[in-house]
Amino acid sequence: MSARNWVAALASTALVAGLSTVAANAADNPTAGAIPPVSHCGTEASGSGNNGFVNYRQLTTALQQLETSTGGIVDVEVAGYSNQGRAIHTARVGEGDKVVYVQTQIHGNEMHGTEAALELLKRWGSNTPEAKKLRENVTVVVVPRLNVDGGELDQRQNDMTWNEVVADFPQLSGASPAWNYNSRVGGFDINRDFNPNLDYVPAAEDFPGNSADTGWYITPEAQTSRNVYRSLEQEFGTVDYFVDLHNQWSCYATEDMESMSPLSISAKFIDNPAEFGNWPKFDLDASKRANVAVYQALQERGKSGYGKLTLYPQSTNLPGTALGSYQLRGSAVVLFETSSQTQYDGMKRNGMLTEQVETGLGGLVDAVADGSVNSLDTGVYDAIPNRVTLPSDGPRS
């Protein structure tokens, strides 16, 4: 059933109480002209969790096979190690002057980006004329799973205790645990552990911090991402593009309430760059153009449903994320927030959601390779519909 028909069918059974709930929860776009009906999303998990996605062993094997089958055109290396000692890999393809750094699965339960990255690496490393030409014009470096421990545990956080952090950084003894530490699972939200100062050394007075603060590079996973970024910056001068592939909750609709939104994107992560120092390379318009490349690639799919993407909330100010920190340093950044984490209904639409990331990310890399990204209109970005929150039948995890 199409999303439009699905919503229409639900409308006939909507209750007044449910409509009130929607009105209260449509915070992402409080001025929407219509109120979506009571929905049944976000609570219909497939029951398979992460079983339908490649695990750590399978991912490692797939990367090794990819390097072998392409004769080294896709160059796979170990960039670092997780807190539990698992290897974190990079896969590099191309030799162009422009560089695109792609990072997937910083949250362990957000897996569609990893699947899409493997498919794109196969395409970019192939012997087709299109792939050969692309490789001449762009270099793509992919971290196909940053949070390898969280991926095995099927959880958002990594696998690391605060006591382990203090053991690594004795100067933090007596400091309050970082605000992004989850003591229940014993792990950190890695995507709040970044700092635009790549040489930052953790200091006790900077803890516990909050979401509007920069991070500290206390997790080995964030340190690995930073080290990859720094090496590319040293090689290219500026890391031209940084893409972070995520998943979000299932219950978002398009602004016109006509369809469910399978994807939200964003270019905006910093309110005021000057608040965090002097960052002369910061360029929001470059990020907007990169997002437009993604948007247009998906719009070209016509009525496939891929074109129903929305804009992630633009009130976001997150300097402690990889996107925020790297954007301050001059990278044009793109956030992908694909519908459905492993706790929800991601497996039911696994193929579609993976292909949507392939289409959008592939479109961006193509636009970088042929230079067309530079002439895209930032006004297109500003006109992308906002996402609207739908209610679910149960609590949101």
Coordinates of C-alpha atoms in Angstrom, one line a residue:
M1 CA 0.0 0.0 0.0
S2 CA 1.4 3.5 -0.9
A3 CA 2.1 5.9 1.9
R4 CA -0.7 8.2 0.7
N5 CA -3.3 5.4 0.8
W6 CA -1.9 4.2 4.1
V7 CA -2.4 7.6 5.6
A8 CA -5.9 8.0 4.1
A9 CA -7.0 4.7 5.4
L10 CA -5.9 5.6 8.9
A11 CA -7.7 8.9 8.7
S12 CA -11.1 7.2 8.7
T13 CA -10.4 5.7 12.1
A14 CA -8.7 8.7 13.7
L15 CA -9.8 9.7 17.2
V16 CA -9.9 13.3 18.5
A17 CA -7.4 12.4 21.2
G18 CA -5.1 11.1 18.6
L19 CA -5.3 14.2 16.6
S20 CA -4.5 16.3 19.7
T21 CA -1.4 14.1 20.2
V22 CA -0.3 14.8 16.7
A23 CA -0.7 18.6 17.1
A24 CA 1.4 18.5 20.2
N25 CA 4.1 16.4 18.5
A26 CA 4.4 18.2 15.2
A27 CA 7.2 20.3 16.7
D28 CA 9.4 20.0 13.6
N29 CA 6.9 22.0 11.7
P30 CA 4.3 23.6 14.0
T31 CA 2.8 25.7 11.1
A32 CA 1.8 22.8 8.9
G33 CA -1.6 23.4 7.4
A34 CA -2.9 19.9 8.0
I35 CA -2.8 17.5 11.0
P36 CA -1.8 13.9 10.2
P37 CA -4.0 11.2 11.4
V38 CA -3.2 8.7 14.1
S39 CA -0.5 6.4 12.7
H40 CA 0.8 3.0 13.1
C41 CA 4.5 3.4 12.7
G42 CA 7.6 3.1 14.8
T43 CA 6.2 0.1 16.8
E44 CA 6.0 -2.5 14.1
A45 CA 9.5 -4.0 14.4
S46 CA 10.4 -6.8 12.0
G47 CA 11.7 -8.8 14.9
S48 CA 15.0 -9.4 13.2
G49 CA 17.0 -6.5 14.7
N50 CA 20.4 -6.4 13.0
N51 CA 20.1 -10.0 11.7
G52 CA 19.4 -8.9 8.2
F53 CA 22.5 -6.7 7.9
V54 CA 26.2 -7.7 7.6
N55 CA 27.8 -8.3 10.9
Y56 CA 31.4 -7.4 11.7
R57 CA 32.9 -10.7 10.4
Q58 CA 30.8 -10.5 7.2
L59 CA 31.7 -6.8 6.7
T60 CA 35.4 -7.6 7.1
T61 CA 35.2 -10.4 4.6
A62 CA 33.2 -8.3 2.1
L63 CA 35.8 -5.5 2.2
Q64 CA 38.7 -8.0 1.7
Q65 CA 36.9 -9.6 -1.3
L66 CA 36.2 -6.1 -2.7
E67 CA 39.8 -5.2 -2.6
T68 CA 40.8 -8.5 -4.2
S69 CA 38.1 -8.5 -6.9
T70 CA 39.0 -4.9 -8.0
G71 CA 42.7 -5.6 -8.1
G72 CA 43.3 -3.0 -5.4
I73 CA 41.3 -0.3 -7.1
V74 CA 39.3 -0.3 -3.9
D75 CA 42.1 0.0 -1.3
V76 CA 41.1 -1.3 2.1
E77 CA 43.1 -0.4 5.2
V78 CA 42.7 -0.6 9.0
A79 CA 42.4 3.0 10.2
G80 CA 42.1 2.2 13.9
Y81 CA 40.5 0.0 16.5
S82 CA 37.4 0.1 18.6
N83 CA 37.4 0.0 22.4
Q84 CA 36.9 -3.7 22.3
G85 CA 39.7 -4.2 19.8
R86 CA 37.8 -4.6 16.6
A87 CA 39.3 -3.1 13.4
I88 CA 37.8 0.0 11.9
H89 CA 38.4 0.0 8.2
T90 CA 38.6 2.6 5.4
A91 CA 38.0 1.8 1.8
R92 CA 39.5 4.3 -0.7
V93 CA 38.8 4.6 -4.4
G94 CA 39.8 7.1 -7.0
E95 CA 42.7 9.5 -7.5
G96 CA 40.9 12.8 -8.2
D97 CA 41.8 16.2 -6.7
K98 CA 38.5 16.5 -4.9
V99 CA 37.9 14.3 -1.9
V100 CA 34.6 13.0 -0.4
Y101 CA 34.9 11.4 3.0
V102 CA 31.9 9.2 3.8
Q103 CA 31.2 7.8 7.3
T104 CA 28.6 5.3 8.2
Q105 CA 27.1 3.7 11.3
I106 CA 28.5 6.0 14.0
H107 CA 25.4 4.7 15.8
G108 CA 25.5 1.0 16.0
N109 CA 21.8 0.4 15.3
E110 CA 21.8 2.5 12.1
M111 CA 22.8 0.1 9.4
H112 CA 21.4 1.0 6.0
G113 CA 24.4 3.3 5.2
T114 CA 26.8 0.4 5.6
E115 CA 24.9 -1.7 3.1
A116 CA 24.7 1.2 0.6
A117 CA 28.4 2.0 1.0
L118 CA 29.3 -1.6 0.0
E119 CA 27.2 -1.4 -3.1
L120 CA 28.6 1.9 -4.1
L121 CA 32.2 0.8 -3.6
K122 CA 31.5 -2.1 -6.0
R123 CA 30.2 0.4 -8.6
W124 CA 33.0 2.9 -8.1
G125 CA 35.7 0.2 -8.3
S126 CA 34.3 -1.5 -11.4
N127 CA 35.8 -1.4 -14.9
T128 CA 32.9 0.5 -16.6
P129 CA 33.8 3.6 -18.5
E130 CA 31.7 5.7 -16.1
A131 CA 33.6 4.3 -13.1
K132 CA 37.0 4.9 -14.7
K133 CA 36.1 8.5 -15.5
L134 CA 34.7 9.1 -12.0
R135 CA 37.9 7.8 -10.4
E136 CA 40.0 10.3 -12.4
N137 CA 38.1 13.2 -11.0
V138 CA 37.3 12.4 -7.4
T139 CA 38.7 10.5 -4.4
V140 CA 36.2 8.8 -2.2
V141 CA 37.2 7.5 1.3
V142 CA 34.6 5.5 3.2
V143 CA 34.5 4.3 6.8
P144 CA 31.9 1.6 6.3
R145 CA 31.2 1.1 10.0
L146 CA 32.7 3.4 12.6
N147 CA 30.9 2.0 15.6
V148 CA 31.8 -1.7 15.1
D149 CA 31.2 -2.6 18.8
G150 CA 27.8 -0.9 18.8
G151 CA 26.9 -2.7 15.6
E152 CA 27.6 -6.1 17.2
L153 CA 25.5 -5.1 20.2
D154 CA 22.8 -3.5 18.1
Q155 CA 22.9 -0.4 20.2
R156 CA 23.4 3.3 19.5
Q157 CA 26.4 3.7 21.8
N158 CA 29.8 2.2 21.7
D159 CA 31.0 -0.3 24.3
M160 CA 33.1 1.7 26.8
T161 CA 32.7 2.7 30.4
W162 CA 33.5 6.0 32.0
N163 CA 36.1 4.3 34.1
E164 CA 37.9 3.1 31.0
V165 CA 38.0 6.7 29.8
V166 CA 39.5 7.9 33.0
A167 CA 42.1 5.1 32.7
D168 CA 43.0 6.5 29.2
F169 CA 42.9 10.1 30.4
P170 CA 44.0 10.2 34.1
Q171 CA 43.6 14.0 34.2
L172 CA 39.8 13.3 34.1
S173 CA 39.9 11.6 37.5
G174 CA 37.2 13.3 39.7
A175 CA 35.4 14.9 36.7
S176 CA 31.8 14.3 36.1
P177 CA 31.1 11.7 33.4
A178 CA 30.5 13.1 29.9
W179 CA 26.9 14.1 29.3
N180 CA 26.7 11.7 26.4
Y181 CA 27.6 8.6 28.5
N182 CA 24.8 6.1 29.0
S183 CA 25.5 4.2 32.2
R184 CA 22.7 1.7 31.6
V185 CA 24.4 0.2 28.5
G186 CA 27.9 1.3 29.4
G187 CA 28.7 3.3 26.3
F188 CA 28.9 6.8 24.7
D189 CA 27.1 8.4 21.9
I190 CA 30.2 8.7 19.7
N191 CA 28.5 11.5 17.6
R192 CA 28.9 14.0 20.5
D193 CA 32.6 13.4 21.0
F194 CA 34.0 15.6 18.2
N195 CA 35.8 18.9 18.3
P196 CA 36.9 21.2 15.5
N197 CA 40.3 21.5 17.1
L198 CA 41.8 18.2 16.0
D199 CA 44.6 18.6 18.6
Y200 CA 42.2 19.1 21.5
V201 CA 43.3 17.3 24.7
P202 CA 40.5 16.4 27.2
A203 CA 40.5 18.7 30.3
A204 CA 38.4 18.0 33.4
E205 CA 36.9 21.5 33.4
D206 CA 35.2 20.8 30.1
F207 CA 33.1 18.0 31.6
P208 CA 30.3 17.0 31.6
G209 CA 29.4 19.4 28.8
N210 CA 26.1 19.5 26.9
S211 CA 24.7 19.2 23.4
A212 CA 25.6 22.8 22.5
D213 CA 29.3 22.2 23.4
T214 CA 32.1 20.7 21.5
G215 CA 33.3 17.2 22.4
W216 CA 36.6 15.7 23.5
Y217 CA 37.8 12.8 21.4
I218 CA 37.7 10.5 24.4
T219 CA 36.4 7.4 22.4
P220 CA 38.7 5.5 20.2
E221 CA 36.1 5.5 17.5
A222 CA 35.9 9.3 17.3
Q223 CA 39.7 9.4 17.5
T224 CA 39.8 7.1 14.4
S225 CA 37.4 9.3 12.5
R226 CA 39.5 12.4 13.4
N227 CA 42.7 10.7 12.3
V228 CA 41.3 9.8 8.9
Y229 CA 40.0 13.3 8.5
R230 CA 43.3 14.8 9.5
S231 CA 45.3 12.7 7.1
L232 CA 43.0 13.7 4.3
E233 CA 43.3 17.3 5.3
Q234 CA 47.1 17.0 5.2
E235 CA 46.9 15.4 1.8
F236 CA 44.3 17.6 0.1
G237 CA 44.5 20.8 2.1
T238 CA 40.7 20.8 2.7
V239 CA 38.4 17.8 3.0
D240 CA 36.0 19.0 0.4
Y241 CA 33.0 17.0 1.4
F242 CA 32.0 15.0 4.5
V243 CA 28.9 12.8 4.5
D244 CA 27.5 11.1 7.6
L245 CA 25.0 8.3 7.0
H246 CA 22.4 7.8 9.8
N247 CA 18.9 6.4 10.5
Q248 CA 16.1 8.1 12.3
W249 CA 12.7 7.2 13.7
S250 CA 10.1 5.9 11.4
C251 CA 7.3 8.3 12.1
Y252 CA 7.9 11.3 9.8
A253 CA 5.7 12.7 7.1
T254 CA 6.1 15.2 4.3
E255 CA 5.0 18.7 5.0
D256 CA 1.8 18.3 2.9
M257 CA 0.9 15.1 4.8
E258 CA 0.6 13.3 1.5
S259 CA 3.3 10.7 2.1
M260 CA 5.6 9.2 4.7
S261 CA 9.1 10.6 4.4
P262 CA 11.7 7.9 3.9
L263 CA 14.7 10.3 4.3
S264 CA 15.7 13.6 5.9
I265 CA 18.8 15.5 4.9
S266 CA 20.6 18.6 6.2
A267 CA 23.4 21.0 5.6
K268 CA 23.0 23.0 8.9
F269 CA 24.7 22.1 12.2
I270 CA 26.2 25.3 13.5
D271 CA 24.3 28.5 14.5
N272 CA 27.3 30.8 14.9
P273 CA 30.7 29.6 13.8
A274 CA 32.4 32.5 15.6
E275 CA 31.2 31.0 18.9
F276 CA 33.8 28.3 18.5
G277 CA 36.8 30.3 17.3
N278 CA 38.0 31.5 14.0
W279 CA 37.0 29.1 11.2
P280 CA 37.5 31.0 7.9
K281 CA 36.7 28.0 5.7
F282 CA 33.2 27.5 7.1
D283 CA 30.8 27.6 4.1
L284 CA 27.2 26.9 4.7
D285 CA 26.3 27.5 1.0
A286 CA 28.7 24.8 -0.1
S287 CA 26.9 22.4 2.2
K288 CA 23.6 23.4 0.8
R289 CA 24.7 22.8 -2.7
A290 CA 26.0 19.3 -1.8
N291 CA 22.6 18.6 -0.2
V292 CA 20.8 19.8 -3.4
A293 CA 22.9 17.3 -5.4
V294 CA 21.5 14.5 -3.2
Y295 CA 17.9 16.0 -3.4
Q296 CA 17.9 16.2 -7.2
A297 CA 19.3 12.7 -7.6
L298 CA 16.4 11.4 -5.6
Q299 CA 13.9 13.6 -7.3
E300 CA 14.9 12.2 -10.7
R301 CA 13.5 8.8 -9.5
G302 CA 10.0 10.2 -10.2
K303 CA 7.2 8.4 -8.4
S304 CA 9.4 5.8 -6.8
G305 CA 8.9 7.3 -3.4
Y306 CA 12.6 8.3 -3.1
G307 CA 11.6 11.9 -3.9
K308 CA 9.6 12.3 -0.7
L309 CA 12.6 13.3 1.3
T310 CA 12.4 16.2 3.8
L311 CA 14.6 18.6 5.6
Y312 CA 16.0 17.7 9.0
P313 CA 15.2 20.4 11.6
Q314 CA 17.2 23.6 10.9
S315 CA 17.4 24.7 14.5
T316 CA 20.2 22.2 15.0
N317 CA 23.3 23.5 16.7
L318 CA 25.6 20.5 17.3
P319 CA 29.3 21.4 17.2
G320 CA 30.2 18.2 19.0
T321 CA 29.1 16.1 16.1
A322 CA 31.4 15.0 13.3
L323 CA 29.2 17.0 10.9
G324 CA 29.5 20.2 13.0
S325 CA 33.2 19.9 13.8
Y326 CA 34.2 19.1 10.2
Q327 CA 31.9 21.8 8.8
L328 CA 33.7 24.4 10.9
R329 CA 37.0 23.2 9.3
G330 CA 35.7 23.9 5.8
S331 CA 34.1 20.7 4.7
A332 CA 30.7 20.8 2.8
V333 CA 28.6 18.4 4.8
V334 CA 25.6 16.2 4.2
L335 CA 23.5 14.4 6.8
F336 CA 21.4 11.4 5.7
E337 CA 18.7 10.4 8.1
T338 CA 17.1 7.3 6.6
S339 CA 13.8 6.1 8.1
S340 CA 13.9 3.2 10.5
Q341 CA 16.5 2.0 12.9
T342 CA 16.9 -1.7 13.7
Q343 CA 14.3 -1.5 16.5
Y344 CA 11.6 -0.4 14.1
D345 CA 10.6 -1.6 10.7
G346 CA 13.9 -1.2 8.8
M347 CA 14.1 -4.8 7.7
K348 CA 10.7 -4.6 6.1
R349 CA 12.0 -2.0 3.7
N350 CA 15.7 -2.9 3.7
G351 CA 16.1 -2.9 0.0
M352 CA 14.3 0.3 -0.7
L353 CA 16.0 2.2 2.2
T354 CA 19.4 1.0 1.1
E355 CA 18.9 1.9 -2.5
Q356 CA 17.7 5.3 -1.5
V357 CA 21.0 6.0 0.1
E358 CA 22.9 4.6 -2.9
T359 CA 20.9 6.9 -5.2
G360 CA 21.5 10.1 -3.1
L361 CA 25.1 9.5 -2.2
G362 CA 25.9 8.3 -5.7
G363 CA 24.3 11.5 -7.1
L364 CA 26.5 13.7 -4.9
V365 CA 29.7 11.9 -5.9
D366 CA 28.7 12.1 -9.6
A367 CA 28.1 15.9 -9.2
V368 CA 31.4 16.4 -7.4
A369 CA 33.2 14.4 -10.1
D370 CA 31.8 16.4 -13.1
G371 CA 31.8 19.7 -11.2
S372 CA 28.1 20.3 -11.6
V373 CA 27.7 20.6 -7.8
N374 CA 29.4 24.0 -7.9
S375 CA 26.6 25.6 -9.9
L376 CA 23.6 24.2 -8.0
D377 CA 21.1 26.7 -6.5
T378 CA 21.1 27.0 -2.7
G379 CA 17.5 28.2 -3.0
V380 CA 16.5 24.6 -3.9
Y381 CA 17.8 23.5 -0.5
D382 CA 15.8 26.2 1.3
A383 CA 12.6 25.1 -0.4
I384 CA 12.9 21.4 0.6
P385 CA 9.8 20.5 2.7
N386 CA 10.2 20.2 6.4
R387 CA 9.6 16.9 8.1
V388 CA 6.5 16.5 10.3
T389 CA 6.3 14.2 13.3
L390 CA 3.6 11.6 13.3
P391 CA 2.5 9.8 16.6
S392 CA 3.2 6.2 17.2
D393 CA 1.2 3.5 19.0
G394 CA 3.7 3.2 21.7
P395 CA 6.7 4.8 23.4
R396 CA 9.6 6.0 21.3
S397 CA 12.9 4.4 22.3

